[in-house]
Each structure stands twice: as C-alpha cells, then as structure tokens.
Short mmCIF file of the C-alpha atoms (twelve columns), coordinates in Angstrom:
data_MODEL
# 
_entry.id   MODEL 
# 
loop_
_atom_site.group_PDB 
_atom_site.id 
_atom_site.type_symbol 
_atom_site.label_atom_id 
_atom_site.label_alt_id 
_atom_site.label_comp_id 
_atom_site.label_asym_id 
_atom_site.label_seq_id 
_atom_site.Cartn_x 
_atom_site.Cartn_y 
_atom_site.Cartn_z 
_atom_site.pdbx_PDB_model_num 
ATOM 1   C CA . UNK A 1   -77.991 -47.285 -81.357  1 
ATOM 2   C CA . UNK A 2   -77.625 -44.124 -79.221  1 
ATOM 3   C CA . UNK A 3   -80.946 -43.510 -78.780  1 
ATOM 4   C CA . UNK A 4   -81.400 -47.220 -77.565  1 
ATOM 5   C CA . UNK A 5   -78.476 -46.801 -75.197  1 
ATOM 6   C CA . UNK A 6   -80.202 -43.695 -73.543  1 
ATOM 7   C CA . UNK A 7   -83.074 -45.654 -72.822  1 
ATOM 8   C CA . UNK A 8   -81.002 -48.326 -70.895  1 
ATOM 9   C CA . UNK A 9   -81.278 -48.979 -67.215  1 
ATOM 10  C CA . UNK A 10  -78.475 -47.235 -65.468  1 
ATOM 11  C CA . UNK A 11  -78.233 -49.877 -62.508  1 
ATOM 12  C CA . UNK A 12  -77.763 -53.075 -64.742  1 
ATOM 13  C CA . UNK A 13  -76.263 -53.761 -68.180  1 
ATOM 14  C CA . UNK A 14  -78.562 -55.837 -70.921  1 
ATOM 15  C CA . UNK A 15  -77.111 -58.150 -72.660  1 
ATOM 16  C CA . UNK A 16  -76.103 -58.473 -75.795  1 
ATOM 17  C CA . UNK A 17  -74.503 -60.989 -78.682  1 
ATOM 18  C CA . UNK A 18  -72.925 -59.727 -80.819  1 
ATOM 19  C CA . UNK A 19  -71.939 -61.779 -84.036  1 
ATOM 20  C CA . UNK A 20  -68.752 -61.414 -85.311  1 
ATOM 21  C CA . UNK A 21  -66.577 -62.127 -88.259  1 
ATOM 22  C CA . UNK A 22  -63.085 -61.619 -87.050  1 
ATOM 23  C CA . UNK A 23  -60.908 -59.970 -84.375  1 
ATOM 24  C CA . UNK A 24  -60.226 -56.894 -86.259  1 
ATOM 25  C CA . UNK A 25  -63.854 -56.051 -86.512  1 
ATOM 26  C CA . UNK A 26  -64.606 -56.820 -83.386  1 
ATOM 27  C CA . UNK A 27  -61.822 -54.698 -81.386  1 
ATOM 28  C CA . UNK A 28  -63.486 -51.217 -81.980  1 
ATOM 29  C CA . UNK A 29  -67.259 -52.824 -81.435  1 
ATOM 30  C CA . UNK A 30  -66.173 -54.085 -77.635  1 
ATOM 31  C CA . UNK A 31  -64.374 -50.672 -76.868  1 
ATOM 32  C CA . UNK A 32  -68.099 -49.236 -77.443  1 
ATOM 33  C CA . UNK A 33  -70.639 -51.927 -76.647  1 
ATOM 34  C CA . UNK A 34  -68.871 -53.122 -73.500  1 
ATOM 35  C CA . UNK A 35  -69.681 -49.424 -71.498  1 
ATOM 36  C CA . UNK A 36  -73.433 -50.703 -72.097  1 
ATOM 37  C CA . UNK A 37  -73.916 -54.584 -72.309  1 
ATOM 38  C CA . UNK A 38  -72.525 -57.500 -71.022  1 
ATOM 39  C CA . UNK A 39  -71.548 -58.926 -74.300  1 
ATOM 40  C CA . UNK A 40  -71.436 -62.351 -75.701  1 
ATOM 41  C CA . UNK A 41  -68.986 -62.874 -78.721  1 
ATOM 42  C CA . UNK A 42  -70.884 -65.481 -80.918  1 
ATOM 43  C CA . UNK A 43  -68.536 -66.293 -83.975  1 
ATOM 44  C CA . UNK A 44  -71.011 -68.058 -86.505  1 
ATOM 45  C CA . UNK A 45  -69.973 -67.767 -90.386  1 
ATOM 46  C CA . UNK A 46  -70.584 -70.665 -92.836  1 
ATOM 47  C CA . UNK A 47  -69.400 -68.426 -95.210  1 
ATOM 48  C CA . UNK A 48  -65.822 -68.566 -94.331  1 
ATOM 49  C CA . UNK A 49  -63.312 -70.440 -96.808  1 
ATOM 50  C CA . UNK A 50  -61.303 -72.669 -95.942  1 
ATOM 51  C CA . UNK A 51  -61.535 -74.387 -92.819  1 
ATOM 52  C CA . UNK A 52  -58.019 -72.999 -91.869  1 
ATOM 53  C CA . UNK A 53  -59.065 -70.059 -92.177  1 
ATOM 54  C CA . UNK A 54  -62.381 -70.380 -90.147  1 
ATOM 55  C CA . UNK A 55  -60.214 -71.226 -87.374  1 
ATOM 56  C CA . UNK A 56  -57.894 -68.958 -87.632  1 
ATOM 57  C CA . UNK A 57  -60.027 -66.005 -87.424  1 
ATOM 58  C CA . UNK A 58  -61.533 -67.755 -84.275  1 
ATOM 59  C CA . UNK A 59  -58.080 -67.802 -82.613  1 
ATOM 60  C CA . UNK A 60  -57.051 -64.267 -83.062  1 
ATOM 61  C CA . UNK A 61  -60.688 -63.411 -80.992  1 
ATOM 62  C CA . UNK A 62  -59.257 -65.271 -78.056  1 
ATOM 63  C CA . UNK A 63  -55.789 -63.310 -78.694  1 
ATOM 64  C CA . UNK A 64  -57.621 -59.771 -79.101  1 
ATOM 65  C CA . UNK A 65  -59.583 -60.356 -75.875  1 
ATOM 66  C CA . UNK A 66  -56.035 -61.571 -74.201  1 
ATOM 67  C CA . UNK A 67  -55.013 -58.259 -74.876  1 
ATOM 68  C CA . UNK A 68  -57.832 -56.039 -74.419  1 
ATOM 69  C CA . UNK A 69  -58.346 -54.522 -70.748  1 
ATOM 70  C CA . UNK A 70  -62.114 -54.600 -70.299  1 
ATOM 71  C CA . UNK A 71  -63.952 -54.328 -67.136  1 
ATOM 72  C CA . UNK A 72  -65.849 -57.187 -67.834  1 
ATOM 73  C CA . UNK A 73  -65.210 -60.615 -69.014  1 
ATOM 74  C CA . UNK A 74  -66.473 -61.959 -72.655  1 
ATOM 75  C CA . UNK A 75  -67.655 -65.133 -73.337  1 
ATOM 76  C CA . UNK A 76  -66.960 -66.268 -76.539  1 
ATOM 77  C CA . UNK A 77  -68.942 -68.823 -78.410  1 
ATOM 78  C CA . UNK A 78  -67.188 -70.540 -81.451  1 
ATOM 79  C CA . UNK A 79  -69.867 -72.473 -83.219  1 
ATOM 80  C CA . UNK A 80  -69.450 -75.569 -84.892  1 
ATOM 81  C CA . UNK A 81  -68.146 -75.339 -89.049  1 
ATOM 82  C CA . UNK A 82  -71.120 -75.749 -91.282  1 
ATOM 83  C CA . UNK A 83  -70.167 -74.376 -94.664  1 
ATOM 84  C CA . UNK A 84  -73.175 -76.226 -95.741  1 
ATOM 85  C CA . UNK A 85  -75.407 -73.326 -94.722  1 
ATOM 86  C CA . UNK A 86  -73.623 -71.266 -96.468  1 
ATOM 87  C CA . UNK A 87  -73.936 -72.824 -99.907  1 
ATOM 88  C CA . UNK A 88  -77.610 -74.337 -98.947  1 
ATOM 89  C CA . UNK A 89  -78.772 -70.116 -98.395  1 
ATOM 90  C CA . UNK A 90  -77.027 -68.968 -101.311 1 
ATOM 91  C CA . UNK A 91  -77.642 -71.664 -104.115 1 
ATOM 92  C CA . UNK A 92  -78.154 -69.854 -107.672 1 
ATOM 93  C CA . UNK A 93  -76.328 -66.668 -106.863 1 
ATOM 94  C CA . UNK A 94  -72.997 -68.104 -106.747 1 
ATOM 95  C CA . UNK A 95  -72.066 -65.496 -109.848 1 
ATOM 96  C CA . UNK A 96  -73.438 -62.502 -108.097 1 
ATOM 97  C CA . UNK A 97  -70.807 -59.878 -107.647 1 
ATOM 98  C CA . UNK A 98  -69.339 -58.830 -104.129 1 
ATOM 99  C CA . UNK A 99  -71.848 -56.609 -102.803 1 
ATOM 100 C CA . UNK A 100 -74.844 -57.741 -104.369 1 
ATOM 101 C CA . UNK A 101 -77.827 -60.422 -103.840 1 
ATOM 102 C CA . UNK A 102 -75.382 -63.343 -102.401 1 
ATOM 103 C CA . UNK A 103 -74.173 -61.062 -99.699  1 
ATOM 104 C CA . UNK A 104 -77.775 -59.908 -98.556  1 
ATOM 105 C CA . UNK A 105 -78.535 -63.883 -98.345  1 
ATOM 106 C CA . UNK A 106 -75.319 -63.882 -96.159  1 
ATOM 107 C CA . UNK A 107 -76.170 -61.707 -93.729  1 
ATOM 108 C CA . UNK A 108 -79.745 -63.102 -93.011  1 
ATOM 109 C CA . UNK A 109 -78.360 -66.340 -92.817  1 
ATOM 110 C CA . UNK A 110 -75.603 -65.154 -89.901  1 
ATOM 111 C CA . UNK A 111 -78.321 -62.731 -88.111  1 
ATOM 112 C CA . UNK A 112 -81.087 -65.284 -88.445  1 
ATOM 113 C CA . UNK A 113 -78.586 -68.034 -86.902  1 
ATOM 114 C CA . UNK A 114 -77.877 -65.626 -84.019  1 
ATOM 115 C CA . UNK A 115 -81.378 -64.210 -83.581  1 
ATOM 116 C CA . UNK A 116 -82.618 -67.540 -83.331  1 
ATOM 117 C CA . UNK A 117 -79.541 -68.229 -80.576  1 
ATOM 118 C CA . UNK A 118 -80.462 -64.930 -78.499  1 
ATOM 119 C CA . UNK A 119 -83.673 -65.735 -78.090  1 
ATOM 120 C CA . UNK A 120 -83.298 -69.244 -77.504  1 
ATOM 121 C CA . UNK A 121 -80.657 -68.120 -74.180  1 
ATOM 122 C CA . UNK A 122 -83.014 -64.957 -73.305  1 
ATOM 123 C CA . UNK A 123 -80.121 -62.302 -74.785  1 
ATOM 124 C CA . UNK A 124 -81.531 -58.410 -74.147  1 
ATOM 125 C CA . UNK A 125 -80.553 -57.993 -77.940  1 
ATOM 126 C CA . UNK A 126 -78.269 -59.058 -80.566  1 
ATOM 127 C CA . UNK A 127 -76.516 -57.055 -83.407  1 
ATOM 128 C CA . UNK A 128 -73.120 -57.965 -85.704  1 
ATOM 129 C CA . UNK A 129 -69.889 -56.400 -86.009  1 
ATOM 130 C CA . UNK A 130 -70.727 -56.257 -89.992  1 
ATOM 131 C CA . UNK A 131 -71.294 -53.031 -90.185  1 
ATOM 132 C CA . UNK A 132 -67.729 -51.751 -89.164  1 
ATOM 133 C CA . UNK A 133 -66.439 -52.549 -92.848  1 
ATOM 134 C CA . UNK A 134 -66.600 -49.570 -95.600  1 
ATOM 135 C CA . UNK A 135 -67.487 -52.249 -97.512  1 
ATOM 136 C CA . UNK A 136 -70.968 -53.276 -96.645  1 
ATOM 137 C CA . UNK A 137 -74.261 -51.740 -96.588  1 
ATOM 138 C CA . UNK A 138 -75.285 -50.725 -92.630  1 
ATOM 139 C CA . UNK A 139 -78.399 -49.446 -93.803  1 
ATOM 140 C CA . UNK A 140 -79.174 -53.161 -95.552  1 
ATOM 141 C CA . UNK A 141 -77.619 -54.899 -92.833  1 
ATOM 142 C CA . UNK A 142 -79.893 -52.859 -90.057  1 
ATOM 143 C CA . UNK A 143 -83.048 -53.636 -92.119  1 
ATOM 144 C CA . UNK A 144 -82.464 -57.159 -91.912  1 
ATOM 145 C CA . UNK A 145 -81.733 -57.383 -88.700  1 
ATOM 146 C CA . UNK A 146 -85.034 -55.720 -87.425  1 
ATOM 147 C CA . UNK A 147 -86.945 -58.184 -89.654  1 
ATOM 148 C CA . UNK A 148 -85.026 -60.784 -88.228  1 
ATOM 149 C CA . UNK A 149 -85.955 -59.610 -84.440  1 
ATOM 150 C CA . UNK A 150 -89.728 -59.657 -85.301  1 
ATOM 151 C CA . UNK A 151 -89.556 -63.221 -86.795  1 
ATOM 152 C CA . UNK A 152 -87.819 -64.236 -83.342  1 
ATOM 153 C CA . UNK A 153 -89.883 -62.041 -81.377  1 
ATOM 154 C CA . UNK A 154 -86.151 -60.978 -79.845  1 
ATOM 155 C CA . UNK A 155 -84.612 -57.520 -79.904  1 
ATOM 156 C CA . UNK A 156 -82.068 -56.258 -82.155  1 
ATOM 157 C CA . UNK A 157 -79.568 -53.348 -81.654  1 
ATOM 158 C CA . UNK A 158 -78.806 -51.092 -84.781  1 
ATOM 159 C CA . UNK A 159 -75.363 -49.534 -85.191  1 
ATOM 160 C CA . UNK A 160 -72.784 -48.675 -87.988  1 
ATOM 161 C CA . UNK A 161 -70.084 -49.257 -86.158  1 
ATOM 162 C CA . UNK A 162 -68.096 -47.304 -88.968  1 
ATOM 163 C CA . UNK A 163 -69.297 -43.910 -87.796  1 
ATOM 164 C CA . UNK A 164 -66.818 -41.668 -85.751  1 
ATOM 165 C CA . UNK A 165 -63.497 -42.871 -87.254  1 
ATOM 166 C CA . UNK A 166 -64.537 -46.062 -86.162  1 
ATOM 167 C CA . UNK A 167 -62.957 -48.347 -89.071  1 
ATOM 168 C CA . UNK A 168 -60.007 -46.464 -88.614  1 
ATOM 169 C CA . UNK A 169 -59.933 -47.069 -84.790  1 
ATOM 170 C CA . UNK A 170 -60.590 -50.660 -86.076  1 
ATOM 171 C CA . UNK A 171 -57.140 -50.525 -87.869  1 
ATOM 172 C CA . UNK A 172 -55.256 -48.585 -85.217  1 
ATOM 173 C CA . UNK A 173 -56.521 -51.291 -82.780  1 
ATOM 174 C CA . UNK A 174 -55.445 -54.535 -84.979  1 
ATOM 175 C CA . UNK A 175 -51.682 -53.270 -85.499  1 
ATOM 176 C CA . UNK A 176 -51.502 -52.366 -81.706  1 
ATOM 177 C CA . UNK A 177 -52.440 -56.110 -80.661  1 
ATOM 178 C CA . UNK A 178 -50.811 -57.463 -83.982  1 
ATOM 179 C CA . UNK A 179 -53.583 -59.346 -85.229  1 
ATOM 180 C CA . UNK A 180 -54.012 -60.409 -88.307  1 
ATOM 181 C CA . UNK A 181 -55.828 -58.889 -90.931  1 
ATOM 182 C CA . UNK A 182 -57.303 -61.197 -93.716  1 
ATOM 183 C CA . UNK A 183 -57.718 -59.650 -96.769  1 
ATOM 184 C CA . UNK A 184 -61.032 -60.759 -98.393  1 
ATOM 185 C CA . UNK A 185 -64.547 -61.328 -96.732  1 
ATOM 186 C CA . UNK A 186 -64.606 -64.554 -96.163  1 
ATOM 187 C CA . UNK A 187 -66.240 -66.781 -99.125  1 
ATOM 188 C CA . UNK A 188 -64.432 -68.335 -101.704 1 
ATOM 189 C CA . UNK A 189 -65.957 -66.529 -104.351 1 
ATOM 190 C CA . UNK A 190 -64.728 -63.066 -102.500 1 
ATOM 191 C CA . UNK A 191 -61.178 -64.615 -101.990 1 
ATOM 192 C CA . UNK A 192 -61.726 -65.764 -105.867 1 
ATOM 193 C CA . UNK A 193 -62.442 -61.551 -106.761 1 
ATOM 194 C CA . UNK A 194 -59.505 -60.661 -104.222 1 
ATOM 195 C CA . UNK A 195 -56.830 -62.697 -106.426 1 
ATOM 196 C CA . UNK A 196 -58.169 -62.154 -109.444 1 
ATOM 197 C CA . UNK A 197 -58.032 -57.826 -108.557 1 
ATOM 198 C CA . UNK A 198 -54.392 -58.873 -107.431 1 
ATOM 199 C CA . UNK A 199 -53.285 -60.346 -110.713 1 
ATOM 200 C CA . UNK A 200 -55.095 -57.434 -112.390 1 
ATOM 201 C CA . UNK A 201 -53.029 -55.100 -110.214 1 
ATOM 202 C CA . UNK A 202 -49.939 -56.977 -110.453 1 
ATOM 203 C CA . UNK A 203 -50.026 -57.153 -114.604 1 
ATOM 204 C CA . UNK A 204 -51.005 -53.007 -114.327 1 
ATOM 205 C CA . UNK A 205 -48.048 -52.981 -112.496 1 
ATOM 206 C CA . UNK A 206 -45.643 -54.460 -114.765 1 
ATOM 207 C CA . UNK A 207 -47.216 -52.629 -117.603 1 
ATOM 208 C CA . UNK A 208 -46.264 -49.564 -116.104 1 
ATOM 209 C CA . UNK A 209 -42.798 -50.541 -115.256 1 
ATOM 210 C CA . UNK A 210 -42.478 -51.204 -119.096 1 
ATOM 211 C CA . UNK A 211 -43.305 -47.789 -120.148 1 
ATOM 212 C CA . UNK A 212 -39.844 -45.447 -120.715 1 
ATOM 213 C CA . UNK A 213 -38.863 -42.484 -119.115 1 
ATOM 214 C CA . UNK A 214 -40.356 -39.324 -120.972 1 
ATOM 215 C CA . UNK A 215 -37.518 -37.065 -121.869 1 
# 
C-alpha cells in the first residue's frame, strides 16, 4: 500500500471504496486511507447472520463516522440484504472450519461484488477493511483481490491494515466512540463455532471451580 501511496498525485486524492464489515474495523482504516483517498464506505456482506444483526453493524458505521473528525465527508453505501449470495457462493463447504475454504469463497464473493461496483462508478481503486482482523489471512485476502482487479479491469489497493498496532488502534478507537463490538465474523456457522467455544469455556470453567484447594 505504501508504495502505491507514494506514487499518488499530490494535487488530487483518488478514490477509493473500501468494503467494510463493521464499524470497528473500519475506524483505524479511515484514520489512514482518508490522508490519501476520498473514500467511499460500501457495506456489502451476504454473509452476515441474522438480519438484525446485518443492520446493526450498518448503524454503528453511521455512529462511528458521527463521531469521527475527518476532513472530508464519507459516503456510505448500505447495500441491499442478500444472504442468498452468501449460501449460493459457498454451497458444499458449509462444514469447513473458520479459516478455511468457505472463508476464501467469502471474500471473493464481497471483493468481486465491490470490484464489479468500482468499476461500474469509475472508483481509482477498491480494497476491504478485512485485513485489520488477526484473524484472517492478508496475504490470501491481497491475492484475491488483485485477481479480482484484472477480471474487472479496475484497480485494487493492497494493505494489512493490522500492521503498526493497527488492530489495537482498532480497539482503542471502538471503546472511545462506544461502539459495539460483535463477537463472531459474521456467518452463522462462525456464530455456531463462537457458542459452541463459549460452552466449551464455560464447562472448563466450572470444572475448574470444582477442583479443591491443594494444601
């Protein structure tokens, strides 16, 4: 991403739209992308389970850029629900664990959606705030995205937005605004593996609580 940046016209801002998943993620991605681009919040995720929670997440964006003092203003585009994309892209890896072959299908399915939605509105580039999580593969998620950008002859901008404390910044930024922070992905198969770890935790717990004091 820095080397891109140093290339940039120093007279005009590209710019840029950059998918997101939630306002947490996003907080620490506009602090840093802003300096460069005009940027475009596009909020696209099929993927997200339930419908409560899709909208949710798309409220606390409008709350985090209430908040935020930026010197320029971001649109925000909320795209329609289609959960049907979701299960459509990843039909016969339902079972796959978090991490694996079902996520990868994830991610092209979001990028591809906004690739195809930057080029279609002439954005400079594109890129997600996906790779802010210690929980996801930036080096996967960058691949994809340039193959994306050649399909739709558009330009993509690589990052991993995680780098230089920037999860943590992430954090530091969500309890300052007071947004809320979901704790699973976004699927209902990762909010299946989140309570299912929290039962597992919860019965570890009460194991322990069992055992008696050692003299």
């Amino acid at each position: 991403m820095e080397k891109i940046i140093d290339t940039l016209p120093k007279n005009k801002k590209p710019t840029l739209l950059l998918q997101v998943c939630c306002a947490p993620c996003s907080s620490h991605c506009l602090t840093v992308l802003t300096n460069y681009f005009h940027v475009t919040i596009y909020y696209y995720n099929p993927n997200i389970y339930p419908l409560d929670e899709y909208n949710v997440r798309a409220a606390e964006i409008g709350k985090l850029l209430s908040a935020m003092e930026l010197e320029n203003k971001i649109d925000v585009i909320i795209a329609d629900y289609r959960p049907e994309d979701f299960y459509h892209k990843i039909k016969g890896y339902e079972t796959e664990p978090e991490g694996g072959k079902r996520c990868k299908l994830c991610f092209e399915l979001r990028l591809a959606h906004t690739a195809s939605y930057a080029k279609k509105h002439a954005y400079d580039y594109f890129t997600t705030s996906l790779t802010i999580s210690p929980h996801k593969n930036a080096a996967l998620i960058n691949h994809i995205g340039f193959e994306i950008a050649e399909l739709y002859q558009t330009s993509f901008l690589p990052a991993d937005f995680k780098k230089k404390e920037g999860y943590k910044h992430s954090i530091a930024l969500s309890k300052e605004y007071g947004l809320y922070r979901q704790d699973y992905c976004g699927c209902k198969f990762s909010l299946s593996e989140t309570e299912k770890q929290k039962e597992r935790n919860s019965l570890t717990n009460k194991s322990s609580s069992c055992v008696p004091d050692s003299d």
